XYZ file of C-alpha atoms in Angstrom:
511
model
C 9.998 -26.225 2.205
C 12.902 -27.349 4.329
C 15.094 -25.253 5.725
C 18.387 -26.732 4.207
C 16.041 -25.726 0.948
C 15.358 -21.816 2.151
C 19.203 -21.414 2.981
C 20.815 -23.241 -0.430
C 22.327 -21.145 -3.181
C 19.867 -18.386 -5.061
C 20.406 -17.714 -8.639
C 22.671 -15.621 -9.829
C 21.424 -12.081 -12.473
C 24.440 -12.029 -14.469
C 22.292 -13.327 -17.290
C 18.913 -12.444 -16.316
C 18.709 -10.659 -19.330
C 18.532 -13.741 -21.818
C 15.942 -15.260 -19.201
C 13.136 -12.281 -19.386
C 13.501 -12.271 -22.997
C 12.274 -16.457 -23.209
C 9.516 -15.475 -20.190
C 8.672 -12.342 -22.588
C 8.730 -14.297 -26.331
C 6.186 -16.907 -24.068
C 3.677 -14.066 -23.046
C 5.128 -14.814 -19.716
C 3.133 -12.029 -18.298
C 0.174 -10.729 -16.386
C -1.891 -10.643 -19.106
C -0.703 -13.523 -20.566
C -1.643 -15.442 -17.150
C -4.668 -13.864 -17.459
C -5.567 -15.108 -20.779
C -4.732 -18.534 -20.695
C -5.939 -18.850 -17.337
C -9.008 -17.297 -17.293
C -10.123 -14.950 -14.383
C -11.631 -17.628 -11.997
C -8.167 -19.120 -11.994
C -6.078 -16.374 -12.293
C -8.387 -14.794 -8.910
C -7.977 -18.220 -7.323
C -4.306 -17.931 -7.528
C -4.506 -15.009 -5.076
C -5.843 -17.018 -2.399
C -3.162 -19.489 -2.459
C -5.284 -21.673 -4.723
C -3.455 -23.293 -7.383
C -5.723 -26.493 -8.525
C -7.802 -24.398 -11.254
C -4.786 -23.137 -12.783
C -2.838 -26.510 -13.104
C -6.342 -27.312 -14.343
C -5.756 -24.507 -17.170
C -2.082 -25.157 -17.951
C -2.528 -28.917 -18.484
C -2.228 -28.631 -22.427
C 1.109 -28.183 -23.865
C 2.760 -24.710 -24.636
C 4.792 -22.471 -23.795
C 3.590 -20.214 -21.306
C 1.697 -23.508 -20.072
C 5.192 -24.968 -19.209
C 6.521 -21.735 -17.748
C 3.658 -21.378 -15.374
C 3.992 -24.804 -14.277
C 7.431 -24.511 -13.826
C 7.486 -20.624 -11.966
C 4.809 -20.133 -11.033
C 2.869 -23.224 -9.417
C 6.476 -25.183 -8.585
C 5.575 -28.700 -10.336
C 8.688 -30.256 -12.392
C 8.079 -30.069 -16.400
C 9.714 -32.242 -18.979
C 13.541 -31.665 -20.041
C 12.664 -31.224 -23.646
C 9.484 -29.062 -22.913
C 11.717 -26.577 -20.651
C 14.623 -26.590 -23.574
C 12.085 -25.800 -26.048
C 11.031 -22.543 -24.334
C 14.497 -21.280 -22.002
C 17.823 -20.790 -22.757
C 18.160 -24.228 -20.686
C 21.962 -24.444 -20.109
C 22.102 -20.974 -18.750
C 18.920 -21.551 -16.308
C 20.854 -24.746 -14.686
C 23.885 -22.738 -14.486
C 23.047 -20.307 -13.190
C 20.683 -21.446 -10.759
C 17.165 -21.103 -12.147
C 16.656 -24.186 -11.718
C 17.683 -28.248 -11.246
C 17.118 -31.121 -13.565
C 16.149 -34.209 -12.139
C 16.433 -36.950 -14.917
C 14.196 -36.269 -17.382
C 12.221 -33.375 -15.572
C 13.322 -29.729 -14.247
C 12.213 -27.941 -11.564
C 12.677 -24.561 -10.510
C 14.326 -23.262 -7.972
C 12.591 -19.914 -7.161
C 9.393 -18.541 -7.440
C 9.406 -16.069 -10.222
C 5.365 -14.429 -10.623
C 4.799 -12.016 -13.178
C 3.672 -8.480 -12.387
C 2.318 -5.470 -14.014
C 3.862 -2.414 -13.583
C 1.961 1.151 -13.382
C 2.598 1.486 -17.264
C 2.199 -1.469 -18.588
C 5.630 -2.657 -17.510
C 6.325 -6.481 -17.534
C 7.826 -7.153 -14.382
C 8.748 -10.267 -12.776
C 9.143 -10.499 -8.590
C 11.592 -13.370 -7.387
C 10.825 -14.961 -4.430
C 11.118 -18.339 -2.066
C 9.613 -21.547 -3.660
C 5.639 -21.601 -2.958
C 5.548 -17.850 -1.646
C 4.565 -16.185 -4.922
C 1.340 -17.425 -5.029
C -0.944 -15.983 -2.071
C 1.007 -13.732 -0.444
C 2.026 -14.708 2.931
C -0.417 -17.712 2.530
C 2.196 -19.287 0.986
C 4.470 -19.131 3.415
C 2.404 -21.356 6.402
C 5.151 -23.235 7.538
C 8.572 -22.276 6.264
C 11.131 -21.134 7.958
C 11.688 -17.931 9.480
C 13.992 -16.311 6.960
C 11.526 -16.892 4.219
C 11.478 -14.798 1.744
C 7.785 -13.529 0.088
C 6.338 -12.520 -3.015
C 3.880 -10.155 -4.104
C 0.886 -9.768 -1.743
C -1.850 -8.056 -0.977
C -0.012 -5.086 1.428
C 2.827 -4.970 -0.974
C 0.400 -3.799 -3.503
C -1.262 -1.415 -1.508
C 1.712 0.077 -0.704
C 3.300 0.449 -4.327
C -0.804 2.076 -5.114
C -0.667 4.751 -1.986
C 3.196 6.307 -3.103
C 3.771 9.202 -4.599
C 5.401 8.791 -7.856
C 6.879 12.081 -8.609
C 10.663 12.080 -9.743
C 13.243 12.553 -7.171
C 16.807 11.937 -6.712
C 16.734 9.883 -3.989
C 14.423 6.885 -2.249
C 14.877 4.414 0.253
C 12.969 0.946 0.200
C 13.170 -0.155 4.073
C 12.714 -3.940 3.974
C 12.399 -4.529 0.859
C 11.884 -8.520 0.752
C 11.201 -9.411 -2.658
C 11.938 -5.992 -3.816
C 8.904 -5.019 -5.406
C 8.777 -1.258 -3.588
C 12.305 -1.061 -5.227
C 11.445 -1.482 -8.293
C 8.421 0.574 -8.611
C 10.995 3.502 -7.259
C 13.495 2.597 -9.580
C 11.010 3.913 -12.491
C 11.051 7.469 -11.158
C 14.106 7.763 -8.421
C 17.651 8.780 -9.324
C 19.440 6.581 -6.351
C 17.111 3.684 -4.509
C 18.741 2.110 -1.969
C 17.333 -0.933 -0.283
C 17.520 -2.466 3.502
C 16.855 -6.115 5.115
C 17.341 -7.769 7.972
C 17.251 -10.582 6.213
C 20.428 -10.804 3.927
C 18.514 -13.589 1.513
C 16.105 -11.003 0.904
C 18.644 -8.228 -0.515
C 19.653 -11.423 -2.977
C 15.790 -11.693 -4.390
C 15.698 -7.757 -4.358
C 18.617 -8.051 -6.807
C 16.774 -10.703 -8.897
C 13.536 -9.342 -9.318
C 15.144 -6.415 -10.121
C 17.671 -8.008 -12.902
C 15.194 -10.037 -14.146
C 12.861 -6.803 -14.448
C 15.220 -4.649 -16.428
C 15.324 -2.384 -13.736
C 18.584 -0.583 -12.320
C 20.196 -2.234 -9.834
C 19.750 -0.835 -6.329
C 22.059 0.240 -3.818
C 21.367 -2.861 -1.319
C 22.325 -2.885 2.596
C 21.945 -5.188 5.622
C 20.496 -3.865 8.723
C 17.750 -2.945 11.125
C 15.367 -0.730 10.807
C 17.438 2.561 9.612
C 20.945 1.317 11.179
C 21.726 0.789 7.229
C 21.689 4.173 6.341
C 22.948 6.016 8.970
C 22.338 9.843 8.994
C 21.742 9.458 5.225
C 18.306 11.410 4.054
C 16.016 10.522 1.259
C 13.220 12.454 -0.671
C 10.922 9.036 -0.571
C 10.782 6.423 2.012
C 8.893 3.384 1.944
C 7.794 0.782 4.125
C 6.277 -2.598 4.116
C 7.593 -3.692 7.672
C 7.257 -7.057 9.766
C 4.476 -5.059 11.406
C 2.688 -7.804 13.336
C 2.189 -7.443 16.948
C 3.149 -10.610 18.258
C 4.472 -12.446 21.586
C 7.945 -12.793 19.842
C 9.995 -12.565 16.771
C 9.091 -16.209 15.561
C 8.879 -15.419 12.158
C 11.317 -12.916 10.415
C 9.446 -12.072 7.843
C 6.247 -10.793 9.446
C 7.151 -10.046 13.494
C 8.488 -6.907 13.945
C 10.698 -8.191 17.065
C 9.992 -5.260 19.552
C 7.083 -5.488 21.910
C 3.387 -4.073 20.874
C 3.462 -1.988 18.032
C 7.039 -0.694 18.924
C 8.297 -1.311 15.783
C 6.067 0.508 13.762
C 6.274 3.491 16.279
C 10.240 3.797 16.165
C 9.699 3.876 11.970
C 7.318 6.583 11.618
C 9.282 8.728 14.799
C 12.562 8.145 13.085
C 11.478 8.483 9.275
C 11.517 12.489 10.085
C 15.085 13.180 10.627
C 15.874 11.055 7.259
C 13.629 13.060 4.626
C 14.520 15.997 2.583
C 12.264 18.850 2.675
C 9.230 18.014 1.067
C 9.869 14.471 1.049
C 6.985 11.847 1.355
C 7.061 8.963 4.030
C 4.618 5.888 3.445
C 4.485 2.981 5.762
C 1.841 0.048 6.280
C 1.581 -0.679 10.268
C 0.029 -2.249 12.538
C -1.132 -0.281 16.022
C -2.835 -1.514 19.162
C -5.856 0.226 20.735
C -5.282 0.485 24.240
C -7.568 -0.037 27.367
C -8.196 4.044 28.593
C -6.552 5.745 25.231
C -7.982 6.775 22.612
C -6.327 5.020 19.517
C -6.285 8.950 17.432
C -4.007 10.223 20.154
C -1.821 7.133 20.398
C -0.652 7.612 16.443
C -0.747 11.372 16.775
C 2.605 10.805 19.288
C 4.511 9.233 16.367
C 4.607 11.662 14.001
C 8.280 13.248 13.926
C 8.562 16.908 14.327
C 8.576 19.145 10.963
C 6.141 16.172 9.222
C 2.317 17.354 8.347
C 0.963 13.214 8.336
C -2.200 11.674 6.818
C -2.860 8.312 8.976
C -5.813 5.997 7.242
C -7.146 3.534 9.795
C -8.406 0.932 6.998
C -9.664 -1.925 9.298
C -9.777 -3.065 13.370
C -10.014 -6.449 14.522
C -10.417 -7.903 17.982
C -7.279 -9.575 20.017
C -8.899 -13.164 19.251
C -9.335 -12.315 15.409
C -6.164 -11.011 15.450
C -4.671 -13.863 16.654
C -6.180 -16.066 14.678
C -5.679 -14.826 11.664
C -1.870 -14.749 12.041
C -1.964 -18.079 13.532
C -3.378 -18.876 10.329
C -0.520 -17.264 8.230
C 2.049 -19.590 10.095
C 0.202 -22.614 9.082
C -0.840 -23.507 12.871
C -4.468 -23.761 12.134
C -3.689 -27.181 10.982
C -3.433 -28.312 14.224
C -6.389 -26.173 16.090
C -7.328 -29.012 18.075
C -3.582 -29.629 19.351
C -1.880 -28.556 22.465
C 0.739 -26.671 21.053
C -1.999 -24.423 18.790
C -3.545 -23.759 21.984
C -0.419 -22.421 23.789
C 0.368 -20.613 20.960
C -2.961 -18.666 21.030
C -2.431 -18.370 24.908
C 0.728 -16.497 24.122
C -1.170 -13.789 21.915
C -4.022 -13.603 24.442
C -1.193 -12.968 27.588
C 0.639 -10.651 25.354
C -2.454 -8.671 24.490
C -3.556 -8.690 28.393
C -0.026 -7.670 29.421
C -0.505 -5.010 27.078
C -4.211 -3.615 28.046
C -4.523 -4.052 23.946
C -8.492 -4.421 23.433
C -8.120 -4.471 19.328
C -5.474 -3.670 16.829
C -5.462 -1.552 13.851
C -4.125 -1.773 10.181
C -3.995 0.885 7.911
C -1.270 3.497 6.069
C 0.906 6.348 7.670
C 2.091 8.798 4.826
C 4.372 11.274 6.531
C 5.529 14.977 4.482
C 8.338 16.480 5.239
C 6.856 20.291 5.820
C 8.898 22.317 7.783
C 5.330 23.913 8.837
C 4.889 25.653 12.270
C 1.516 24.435 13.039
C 2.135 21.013 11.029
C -1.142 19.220 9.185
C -2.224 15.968 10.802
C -4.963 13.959 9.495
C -6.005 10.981 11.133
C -9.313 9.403 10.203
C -10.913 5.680 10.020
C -11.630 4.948 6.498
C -12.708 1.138 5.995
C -14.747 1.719 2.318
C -13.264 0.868 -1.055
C -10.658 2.996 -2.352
C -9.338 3.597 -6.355
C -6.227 2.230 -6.403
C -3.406 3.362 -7.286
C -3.651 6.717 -4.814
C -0.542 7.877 -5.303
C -2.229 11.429 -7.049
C -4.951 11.163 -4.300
C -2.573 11.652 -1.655
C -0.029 14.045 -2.866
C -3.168 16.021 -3.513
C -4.441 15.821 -0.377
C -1.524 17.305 1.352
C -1.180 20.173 -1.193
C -5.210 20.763 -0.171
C -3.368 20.975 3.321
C -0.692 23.677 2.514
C -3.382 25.869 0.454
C -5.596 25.536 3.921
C -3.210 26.777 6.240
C -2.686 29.774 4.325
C -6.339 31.058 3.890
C -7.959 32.652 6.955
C -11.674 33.519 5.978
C -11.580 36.281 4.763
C -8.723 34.759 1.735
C -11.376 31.623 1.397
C -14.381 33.471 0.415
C -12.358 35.695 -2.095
C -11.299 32.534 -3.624
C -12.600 30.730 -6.359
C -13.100 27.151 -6.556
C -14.411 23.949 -9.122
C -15.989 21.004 -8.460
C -13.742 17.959 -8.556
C -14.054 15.577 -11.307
C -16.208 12.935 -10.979
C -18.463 14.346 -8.024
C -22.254 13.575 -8.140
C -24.966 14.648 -6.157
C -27.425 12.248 -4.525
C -30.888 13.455 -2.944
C -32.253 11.474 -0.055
C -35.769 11.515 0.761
C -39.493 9.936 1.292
C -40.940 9.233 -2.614
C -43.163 12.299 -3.504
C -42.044 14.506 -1.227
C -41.369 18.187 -2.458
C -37.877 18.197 -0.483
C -35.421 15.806 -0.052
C -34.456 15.014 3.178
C -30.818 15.308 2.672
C -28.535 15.794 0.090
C -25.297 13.984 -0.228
C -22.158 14.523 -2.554
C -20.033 11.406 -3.771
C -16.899 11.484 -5.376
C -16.362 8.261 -7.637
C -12.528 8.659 -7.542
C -9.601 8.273 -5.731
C -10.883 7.626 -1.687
C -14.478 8.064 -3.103
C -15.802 9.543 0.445
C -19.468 10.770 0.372
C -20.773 13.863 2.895
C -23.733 14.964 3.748
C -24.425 18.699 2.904
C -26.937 21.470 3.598
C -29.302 23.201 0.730
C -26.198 25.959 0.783
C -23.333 23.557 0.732
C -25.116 21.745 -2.425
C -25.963 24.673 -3.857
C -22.661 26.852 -3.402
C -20.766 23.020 -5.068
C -23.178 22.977 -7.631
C -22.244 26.573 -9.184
C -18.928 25.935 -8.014
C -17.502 26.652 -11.587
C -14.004 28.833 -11.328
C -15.997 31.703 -12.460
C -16.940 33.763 -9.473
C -15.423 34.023 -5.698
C -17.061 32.069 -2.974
C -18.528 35.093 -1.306
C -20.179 36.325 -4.498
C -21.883 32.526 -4.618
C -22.467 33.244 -1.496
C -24.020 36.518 -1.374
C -26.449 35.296 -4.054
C -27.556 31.790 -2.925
C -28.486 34.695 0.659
C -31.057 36.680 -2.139
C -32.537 33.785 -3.462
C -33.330 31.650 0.157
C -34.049 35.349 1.496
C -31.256 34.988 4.271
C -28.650 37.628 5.668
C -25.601 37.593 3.376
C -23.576 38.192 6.833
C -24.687 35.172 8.813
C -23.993 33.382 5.649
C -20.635 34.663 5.000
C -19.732 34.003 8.500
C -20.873 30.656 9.076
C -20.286 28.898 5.831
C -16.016 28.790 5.604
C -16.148 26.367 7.666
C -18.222 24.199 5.659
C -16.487 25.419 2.337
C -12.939 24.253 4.394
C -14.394 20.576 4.748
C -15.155 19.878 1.112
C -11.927 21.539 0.320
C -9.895 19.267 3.158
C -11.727 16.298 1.515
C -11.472 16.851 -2.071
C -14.760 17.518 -3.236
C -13.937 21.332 -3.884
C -10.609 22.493 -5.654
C -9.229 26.501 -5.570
C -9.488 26.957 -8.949
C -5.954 27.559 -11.027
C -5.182 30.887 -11.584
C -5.950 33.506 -14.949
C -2.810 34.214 -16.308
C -3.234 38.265 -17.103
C -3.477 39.214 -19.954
C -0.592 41.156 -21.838
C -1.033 45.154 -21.969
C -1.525 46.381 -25.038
């Protein structure tokens, strides 16, 4: 796409409404893409892949001609377009051009499942909703991206709880907006990038979604001193030499960017607000990686930091050389300076790797705040929203239990935990047992005969030092060792979900 292309007139919402309705009466959905595309296709399109679904849409039809026209950017016939839109209102209001005796669209406009079975549609720049930021090798810097695969992982880690207020920070499309917008009072939305606050507004007209409160601006400079019980992040977190491309490099040098989010994200949350950001972070020559994150979080924030995956400086590089299309000259000189640039920034740095993964900050107020940072590569069960708010209200019941409160407790067995035994065929014991949850981060840890025994009768029923006391009788050891060396143990499957306190027995009326 040119950039006299990127920079012409966008659409205008005023009568988005009579637009979803045609894309709705067509199926013009994900599961209507799904159907008539079949999953091969539909999969493909997520690696910027398009050939099996023009393959699939190469009958007549209406949804055929709308996901021609959308979704894979190839000009339909007049009639075939009238037959399907309200036509004269598209041109008009900027949907789209006729050329002749074809029309062609002007935007990308995907469909997109919501949480509940919404039908959502995200507006973005012409080849950029297919693929993610695949689409984009090439384009100019202010392009403008649809739904990929971090946006989505985002939208699946928040907490959806209602609030009054929440605070999309870069929103680009606008697809954190409008998941917010389904269970926030007030959602206000920031850019740099002033052509991405006018696709925020489509996607979100188009979706049937309230319109957002939108502002220009870096980083928080929008909002001022305002505060918000949710923030959200999907920022231009790569660590690059330079801010060649708006829509990905952050601008500042290293991980800067990410750093001045997290540390700044405090002072703007209510109490008991939630933070979530995607980031990028560099592991240092001489530092260990743990401590470098554990300096961003803002004072007053308990934070749960996932590292989800590391690559080295040359993978690194590469794969974002990749994203801006310069792979198709990797035999060229100006590839190779490019990647020279990345290595010298990197070596300027002392960066030996770099890190991607999720910062969810809570606004505690705690003393001693809660901070969790862990590596975590392994499939997750999206969306995780429940998974984290649990895991910080696992936090708050922790920091109020010494001992002596945890083994008067009582405590279940989370859903969905199973118990796996380990050992040679035959033999009469295994060698070790592990428990696995099948839910939310689905971790697995290895326990002791107590520890499986103690989850095992882990019912609500009794208090952990009575299971306690009689898992002693029956392996003929001192209930007072046992008492005072197993809270620890009980504290880990608590911290990580495999053990829940139990709710508490209302009491019964008297009389």
């Amino acid at each position: 796409m040119s950039t006299t292309s990127q920079t012409a007139s966008l659409p205008v919402p005023d009568r988005a409404d009579r637009l979803r309705d045609a894309l709705l009466a067509a199926d013009f959905t994900a599961d209507g893409l799904l159907e008539l595309l079949g999953a091969p296709a539909y999969a493909a399109l997520a690696r910027s892949e398009t050939v099996p679904a023009l393959r699939a849409t190469r009958a007549d039809g209406p949804l055929a001609t709308l996901v021609r026209l959308f979704l894979l950017q190839r000009p339909v016939a007049y009639d075939r377009a009238r037959a399907v839109l309200p036509l004269d209102e598209a041109l008009a209001d900027g949907w789209a051009v006729r050329d002749g005796d074809e029309v062609r669209a002007t935007v990308d406009v995907r469909p997109y499942g919501g949480p509940e079975g919404q039908d959502w549609f995200i507006v973005s720049d012409l080849g950029c909703a297919v693929g993610g930021a695949g689409g984009a090798s090439g384009r100019g810097e202010g392009v403008v991206l649809g739904v990929g695969g971090a946006s989505t992982t985002l939208a699946g880690i928040t907490v959806r709880t209602p609030v009054g207020s929440a605070l999309d920070l870069g929103t680009g499309s606008g697809i954190q907006a409008l998941h917010a917008a389904q269970h926030a009072t007030r959602v206000t939305a920031t850019d740099l990038n002033p052509r991405a606050l006018e696709f925020a507004r489509l996607t979100l007209a188009l979706s049937g979604a309230p319109a957002a409160d939108l502002r220009a601006g870096s980083l928080f400079e929008p909002v001022a001193s305002e505060t918000y019980d949710l923030i959200v992040s999907n920022p231009p977190f790569v660590i690059s030499p330079g801010a060649r491309l708006t829509y990905r490099d952050g601008g500042m040098g290293g991980d800067d960017l990410c750093r001045s989010l997290v540390q700044q994200a405090g002072e703007r949350l209510n109490d008991g607000g939630f933070a979530h950001f995607l980031a990028n972070w560099q592991h240092v020559e001489g530092e260990e990686w743990q401590e470098r994150l554990r300096s961003w979080v803002p004072r007053g924030c308990d934070a749960w930091i996932v590292q989800r995956e590391v690559q080295d400086v040359t993978q690194y590089a590469e794969l974002w050389l990749r994203d801006a299309g310069d792979h198709l000259d990797a035999g060229g000189e100006a590839y190779a300076a490019r990647y020279e640039a990345w290595l010298d920034e990197f070596e300027a740095r002392r960066t030996r790797a770099v890190g991607f993964g999720w910062i969810t900050l809570r606004k505690s107020g705690a003393a001693e705040p809660s901070v969790v940072i862990e590596e975590w590569p392994h499939p997750v069960e999206q969306p995780l929203g429940d998974a984290v708010r649990a895991h910080f209200a696992r936090q708050d019941y922790l920091r109020t239990r010494d001992d002596a409160a945890l083994l008067a407790d009582r405590f279940v067995l989370a859903p969905e935990v199973v118990q796996e035994q380990v050992g040679l065929p035959g033999a009469e014991d295994p060698e070790h047992v592990v428990l696995r949850q099948n839910r939310g981060m689905r971790r697995a840890t290895r326990v002791d005969a107590v520890g499986a025994g103690f989850a095992g009768v882990c019912d609500g029923t009794l208090a952990a030092g009575r299971i306690l006391d009689a898992i002693a009788q029956l392996m003929g050891e001192d209930p007072v060792l046992l008492r005072d060396r197993t809270p620890r143990a009980i504290r880990l499957l608590v911290e990580e979900g495999f053990l829940e306190p139990a709710p508490e027995t209302p009491t019964p009326p008297a009389g």
